[in-house]
Amino acid sequence: MTSKVDEALGYEQARDELIEVVRRLEAGGTTLEESLALWERGEELAKVCRRWLEGARARLDAALAEEESEGGDGDGGHDSE
């Protein structure tokens, strides 16, 4: 479960912290307990990043759908794919 602090993290903050977690795990030298805690933190940070990216995708899809419904693509709103 993601905490309220994690939910307040911006994408870049979560990504940067996730990068640091991965670096620490790859470097080794941590106890099993520390490694597990880092892994769990990394999983939570990955969820935060995924939510941000899914939200961005939804916004882009909505903007594209709105543009198509307004006929902004020049072909009467039909997708040429």
mmCIF file of C-alpha atoms in Angstrom:
data_model
loop_
_atom_site.group_PDB
_atom_site.id
_atom_site.type_symbol
_atom_site.label_atom_id
_atom_site.label_comp_id
_atom_site.label_asym_id
_atom_site.label_seq_id
_atom_site.Cartn_x
_atom_site.Cartn_y
_atom_site.Cartn_z
ATOM 1 C CA MET A 1 0.000 0.000 0.000
ATOM 2 C CA THR A 2 1.378 3.399 -0.997
ATOM 3 C CA SER A 3 1.632 6.020 1.721
ATOM 4 C CA LYS A 4 0.322 9.576 1.459
ATOM 5 C CA VAL A 5 3.939 10.777 1.332
ATOM 6 C CA ASP A 6 4.548 8.579 -1.717
ATOM 7 C CA GLU A 7 1.370 9.874 -3.350
ATOM 8 C CA ALA A 8 2.685 13.425 -2.934
ATOM 9 C CA LEU A 9 5.944 12.591 -4.712
ATOM 10 C CA GLY A 10 6.327 13.984 -8.173
ATOM 11 C CA TYR A 11 7.348 11.690 -10.995
ATOM 12 C CA GLU A 12 10.910 12.999 -11.125
ATOM 13 C CA GLN A 13 11.362 12.680 -7.366
ATOM 14 C CA ALA A 14 10.093 9.102 -7.334
ATOM 15 C CA ARG A 15 12.195 8.201 -10.375
ATOM 16 C CA ASP A 16 15.357 9.685 -8.868
ATOM 17 C CA GLU A 17 14.832 7.873 -5.580
ATOM 18 C CA LEU A 18 14.133 4.637 -7.463
ATOM 19 C CA ILE A 19 17.407 5.040 -9.369
ATOM 20 C CA GLU A 20 19.237 5.440 -6.063
ATOM 21 C CA VAL A 21 17.551 2.349 -4.614
ATOM 22 C CA VAL A 22 18.610 0.313 -7.653
ATOM 23 C CA ARG A 23 22.184 1.607 -7.393
ATOM 24 C CA ARG A 24 22.355 0.598 -3.745
ATOM 25 C CA LEU A 25 20.974 -2.859 -4.469
ATOM 26 C CA GLU A 26 23.389 -3.378 -7.355
ATOM 27 C CA ALA A 27 26.351 -2.199 -5.271
ATOM 28 C CA GLY A 28 25.675 -4.877 -2.668
ATOM 29 C CA GLY A 29 27.218 -4.746 0.764
ATOM 30 C CA THR A 30 23.860 -4.542 2.515
ATOM 31 C CA THR A 31 22.375 -7.048 4.881
ATOM 32 C CA LEU A 32 19.484 -9.222 3.798
ATOM 33 C CA GLU A 33 17.102 -7.103 5.878
ATOM 34 C CA GLU A 34 18.410 -3.872 4.314
ATOM 35 C CA SER A 35 18.173 -5.379 0.839
ATOM 36 C CA LEU A 36 14.564 -6.436 1.438
ATOM 37 C CA ALA A 37 13.678 -2.972 2.712
ATOM 38 C CA LEU A 38 15.296 -1.392 -0.359
ATOM 39 C CA TRP A 39 13.442 -3.800 -2.645
ATOM 40 C CA GLU A 40 10.113 -2.971 -1.003
ATOM 41 C CA ARG A 41 10.831 0.753 -1.273
ATOM 42 C CA GLY A 42 11.715 0.293 -4.931
ATOM 43 C CA GLU A 43 8.424 -1.489 -5.564
ATOM 44 C CA GLU A 44 6.489 1.395 -3.985
ATOM 45 C CA LEU A 45 8.432 3.980 -5.989
ATOM 46 C CA ALA A 46 7.819 2.031 -9.193
ATOM 47 C CA LYS A 47 4.068 2.122 -8.447
ATOM 48 C CA VAL A 48 4.223 5.898 -7.987
ATOM 49 C CA CYS A 49 6.029 6.294 -11.317
ATOM 50 C CA ARG A 50 3.594 3.955 -13.054
ATOM 51 C CA ARG A 51 0.601 5.956 -11.754
ATOM 52 C CA TRP A 52 2.146 9.206 -13.009
ATOM 53 C CA LEU A 53 2.797 7.698 -16.439
ATOM 54 C CA GLU A 54 -0.699 6.193 -16.637
ATOM 55 C CA GLY A 55 -2.163 9.590 -15.699
ATOM 56 C CA ALA A 56 -0.096 11.299 -18.373
ATOM 57 C CA ARG A 57 -1.220 8.736 -20.948
ATOM 58 C CA ALA A 58 -4.870 9.258 -19.989
ATOM 59 C CA ARG A 59 -4.487 13.023 -20.370
ATOM 60 C CA LEU A 60 -2.880 12.618 -23.789
ATOM 61 C CA ASP A 61 -5.576 10.192 -24.910
ATOM 62 C CA ALA A 62 -8.283 12.587 -23.725
ATOM 63 C CA ALA A 63 -6.666 15.512 -25.539
ATOM 64 C CA LEU A 64 -6.349 13.489 -28.748
ATOM 65 C CA ALA A 65 -9.958 12.307 -28.493
ATOM 66 C CA GLU A 66 -11.119 15.887 -27.964
ATOM 67 C CA GLU A 67 -9.112 17.053 -30.975
ATOM 68 C CA GLU A 68 -10.598 14.290 -33.126
ATOM 69 C CA SER A 69 -14.140 15.093 -31.980
ATOM 70 C CA GLU A 70 -13.579 18.704 -32.990
ATOM 71 C CA GLY A 71 -12.385 17.600 -36.417
ATOM 72 C CA GLY A 72 -8.932 19.036 -35.810
ATOM 73 C CA ASP A 73 -7.110 16.365 -37.784
ATOM 74 C CA GLY A 74 -8.290 17.585 -41.188
ATOM 75 C CA ASP A 75 -9.865 14.307 -42.347
ATOM 76 C CA GLY A 76 -13.270 14.641 -40.813
ATOM 77 C CA GLY A 77 -12.307 12.959 -37.588
ATOM 78 C CA HIS A 78 -11.428 9.590 -39.133
ATOM 79 C CA ASP A 79 -8.195 7.944 -38.192
ATOM 80 C CA SER A 80 -6.129 7.015 -41.237
ATOM 81 C CA GLU A 81 -4.408 4.018 -39.586
#
